[in-house]
GROMACS .gro file of C-alpha atoms in nm:
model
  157
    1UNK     CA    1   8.990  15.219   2.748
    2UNK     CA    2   8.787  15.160   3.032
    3UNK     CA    3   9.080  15.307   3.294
    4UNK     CA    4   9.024  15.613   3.075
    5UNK     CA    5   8.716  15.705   3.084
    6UNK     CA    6   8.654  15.628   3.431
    7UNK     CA    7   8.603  15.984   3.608
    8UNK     CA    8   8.490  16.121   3.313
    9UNK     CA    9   8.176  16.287   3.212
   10UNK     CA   10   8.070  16.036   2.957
   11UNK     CA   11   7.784  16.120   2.653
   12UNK     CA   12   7.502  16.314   2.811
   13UNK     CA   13   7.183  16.452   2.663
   14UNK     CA   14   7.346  16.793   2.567
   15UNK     CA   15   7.667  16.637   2.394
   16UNK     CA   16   7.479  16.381   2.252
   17UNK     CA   17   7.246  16.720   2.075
   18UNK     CA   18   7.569  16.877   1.994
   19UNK     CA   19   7.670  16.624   1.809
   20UNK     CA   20   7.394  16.602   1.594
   21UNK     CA   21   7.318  16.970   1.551
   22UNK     CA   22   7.740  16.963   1.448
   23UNK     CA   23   7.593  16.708   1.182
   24UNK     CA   24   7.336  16.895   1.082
   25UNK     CA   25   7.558  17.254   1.035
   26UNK     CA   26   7.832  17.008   0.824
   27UNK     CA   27   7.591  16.874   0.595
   28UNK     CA   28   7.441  17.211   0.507
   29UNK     CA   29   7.734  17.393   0.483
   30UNK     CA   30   7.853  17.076   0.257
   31UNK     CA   31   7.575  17.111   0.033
   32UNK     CA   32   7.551  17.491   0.032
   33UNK     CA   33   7.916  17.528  -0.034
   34UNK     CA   34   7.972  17.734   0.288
   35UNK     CA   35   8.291  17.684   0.378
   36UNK     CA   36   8.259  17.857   0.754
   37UNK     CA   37   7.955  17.638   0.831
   38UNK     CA   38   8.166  17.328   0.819
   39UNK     CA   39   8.426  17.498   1.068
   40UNK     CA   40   8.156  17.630   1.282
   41UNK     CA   41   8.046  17.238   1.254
   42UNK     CA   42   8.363  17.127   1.331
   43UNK     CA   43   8.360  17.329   1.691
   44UNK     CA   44   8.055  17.227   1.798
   45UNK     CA   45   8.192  16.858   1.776
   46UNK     CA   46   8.478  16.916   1.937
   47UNK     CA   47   8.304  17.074   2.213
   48UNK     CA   48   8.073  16.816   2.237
   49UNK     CA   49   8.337  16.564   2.234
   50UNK     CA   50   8.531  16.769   2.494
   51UNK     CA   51   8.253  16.821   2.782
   52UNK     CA   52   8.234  16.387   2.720
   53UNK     CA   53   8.564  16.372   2.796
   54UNK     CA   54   8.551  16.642   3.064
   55UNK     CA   55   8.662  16.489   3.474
   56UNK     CA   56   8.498  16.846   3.565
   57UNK     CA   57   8.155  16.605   3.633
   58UNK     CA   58   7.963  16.861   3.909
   59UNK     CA   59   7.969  17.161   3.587
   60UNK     CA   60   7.896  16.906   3.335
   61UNK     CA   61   7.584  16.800   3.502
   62UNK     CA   62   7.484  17.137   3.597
   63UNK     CA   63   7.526  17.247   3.215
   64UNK     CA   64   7.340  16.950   3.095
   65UNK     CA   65   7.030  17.050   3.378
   66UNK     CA   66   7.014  17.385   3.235
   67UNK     CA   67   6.961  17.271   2.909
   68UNK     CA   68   6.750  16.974   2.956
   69UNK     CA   69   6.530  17.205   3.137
   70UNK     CA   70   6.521  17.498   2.874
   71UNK     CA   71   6.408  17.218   2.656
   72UNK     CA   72   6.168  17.069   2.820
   73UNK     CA   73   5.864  17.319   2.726
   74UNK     CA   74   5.980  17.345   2.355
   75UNK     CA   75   5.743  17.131   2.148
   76UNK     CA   76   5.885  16.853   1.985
   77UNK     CA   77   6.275  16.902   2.094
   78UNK     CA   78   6.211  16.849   2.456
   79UNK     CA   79   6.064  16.493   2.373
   80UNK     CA   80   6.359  16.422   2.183
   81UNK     CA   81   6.604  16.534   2.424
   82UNK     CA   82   6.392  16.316   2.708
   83UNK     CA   83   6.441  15.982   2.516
   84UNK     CA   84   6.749  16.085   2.488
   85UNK     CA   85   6.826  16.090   2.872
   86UNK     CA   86   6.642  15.752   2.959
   87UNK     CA   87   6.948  15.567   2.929
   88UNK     CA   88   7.208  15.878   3.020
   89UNK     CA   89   7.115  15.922   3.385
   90UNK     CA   90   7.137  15.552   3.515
   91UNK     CA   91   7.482  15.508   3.302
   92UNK     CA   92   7.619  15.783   3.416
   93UNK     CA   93   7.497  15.694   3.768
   94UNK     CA   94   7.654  15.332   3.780
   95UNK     CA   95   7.975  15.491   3.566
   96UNK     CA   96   8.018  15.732   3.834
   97UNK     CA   97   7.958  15.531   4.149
   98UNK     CA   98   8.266  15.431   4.356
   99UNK     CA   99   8.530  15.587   4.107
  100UNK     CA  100   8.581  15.948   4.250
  101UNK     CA  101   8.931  16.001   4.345
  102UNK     CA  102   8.874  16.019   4.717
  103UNK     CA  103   8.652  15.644   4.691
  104UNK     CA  104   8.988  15.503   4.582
  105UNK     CA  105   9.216  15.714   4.786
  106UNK     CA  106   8.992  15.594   5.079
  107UNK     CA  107   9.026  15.235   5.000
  108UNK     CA  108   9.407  15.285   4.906
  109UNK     CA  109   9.449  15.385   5.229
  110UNK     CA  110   9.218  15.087   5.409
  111UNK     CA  111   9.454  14.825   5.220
  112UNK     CA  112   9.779  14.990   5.349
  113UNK     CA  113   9.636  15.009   5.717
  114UNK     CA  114   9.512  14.602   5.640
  115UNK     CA  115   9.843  14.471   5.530
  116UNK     CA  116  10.016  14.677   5.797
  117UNK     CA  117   9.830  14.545   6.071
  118UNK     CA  118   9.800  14.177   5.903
  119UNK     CA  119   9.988  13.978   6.193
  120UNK     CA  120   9.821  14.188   6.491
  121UNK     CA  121   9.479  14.216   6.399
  122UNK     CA  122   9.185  14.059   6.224
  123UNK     CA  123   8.964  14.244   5.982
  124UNK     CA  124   8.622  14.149   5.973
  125UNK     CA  125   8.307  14.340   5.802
  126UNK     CA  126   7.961  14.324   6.001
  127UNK     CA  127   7.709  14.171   5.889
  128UNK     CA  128   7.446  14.444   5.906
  129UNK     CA  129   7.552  14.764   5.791
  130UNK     CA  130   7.939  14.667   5.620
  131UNK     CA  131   8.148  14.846   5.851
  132UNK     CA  132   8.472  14.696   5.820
  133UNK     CA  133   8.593  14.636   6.168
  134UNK     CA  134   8.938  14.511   6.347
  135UNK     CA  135   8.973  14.247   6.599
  136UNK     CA  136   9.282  14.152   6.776
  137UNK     CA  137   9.444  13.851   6.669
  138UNK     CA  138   9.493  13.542   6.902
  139UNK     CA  139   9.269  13.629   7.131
  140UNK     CA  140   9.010  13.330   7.070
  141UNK     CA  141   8.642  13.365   7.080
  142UNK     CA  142   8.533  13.710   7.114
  143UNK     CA  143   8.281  13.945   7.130
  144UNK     CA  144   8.243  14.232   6.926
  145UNK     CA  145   7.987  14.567   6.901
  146UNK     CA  146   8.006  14.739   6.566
  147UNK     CA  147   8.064  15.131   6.625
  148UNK     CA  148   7.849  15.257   6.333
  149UNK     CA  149   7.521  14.993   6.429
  150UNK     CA  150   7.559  14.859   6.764
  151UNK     CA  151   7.548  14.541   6.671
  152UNK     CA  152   7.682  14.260   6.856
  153UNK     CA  153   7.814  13.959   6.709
  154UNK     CA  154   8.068  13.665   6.850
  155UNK     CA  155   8.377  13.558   6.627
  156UNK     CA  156   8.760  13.376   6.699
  157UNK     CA  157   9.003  13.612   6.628
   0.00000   0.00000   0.00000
């Protein structure tokens, strides 16, 4: 389950309101007898449901801006809609972070060049900034500047 909703938009303020106003509509139009309330209900769930399950993340968020912003002056609702984001934002931050395709293709493609150069070179990661750098192997003690920091640092290859 986890796998699949990786990428995905996830429950944000707006779906989270469609929901319950699809609630709200199904319940009235249970209790009134209004048979074309429930199916309008029924749409707004699915939508909400949908933009959840949407990978489309950039239009989601922009969506969910607009409305979080048209409902921040209006008394009342924009509170609610607030409380309901307290939690959204950072989820949706640490969901997000390091599973875009090209994170993965990038690393995909560090393993490959790693395991091809296993027996001619050693991979090593500096210690101040996390570049991951490669050394030649057999070589002994050696010294070696990180290209992103400068850094210097001594290791045996």
């Amino acid at each position: 389950m986890n796998d699949f909703i990786k990428g995905r938009n996830g429950a944000d303020e707006l779906t989270i309101v469609m929901g319950f106003v699809g609630i709200v509509i199904a319940m009235i139009g249970s209790i009134a007898h209004i048979q074309w309330l429930s199916w309008i209900a029924i749409a707004v769930i699915v939508i909400g449901v949908l933009r959840g399950l949407s990978k489309n993340i950039d239009a989601r968020r922009k969506e969910n801006a607009a409305f979080v912003a048209a409902t921040a002056n209006v008394p009342g609702l924009g509170k609610f809609v607030a409380s309901l984001g307290s939690g959204t934002a950072a989820a949706n931050a640490s969901r997000t972070a390091g599973t875009s395709k090209e994170d993965f293709e990038r690393a995909k493609r560090t393993a490959k060049k790693m395991w091809k150069g296993r027996k001619t070179k050693a991979y090593l990661k500096c210690p101040n900034c996390g570049q991951m750098l490669s050394v030649p192997k057999g070589k002994g003690k050696i010294r070696v500047t990180c290209p992103k920091c400068h850094a210097k640092m001594e290791t045996s290859s």
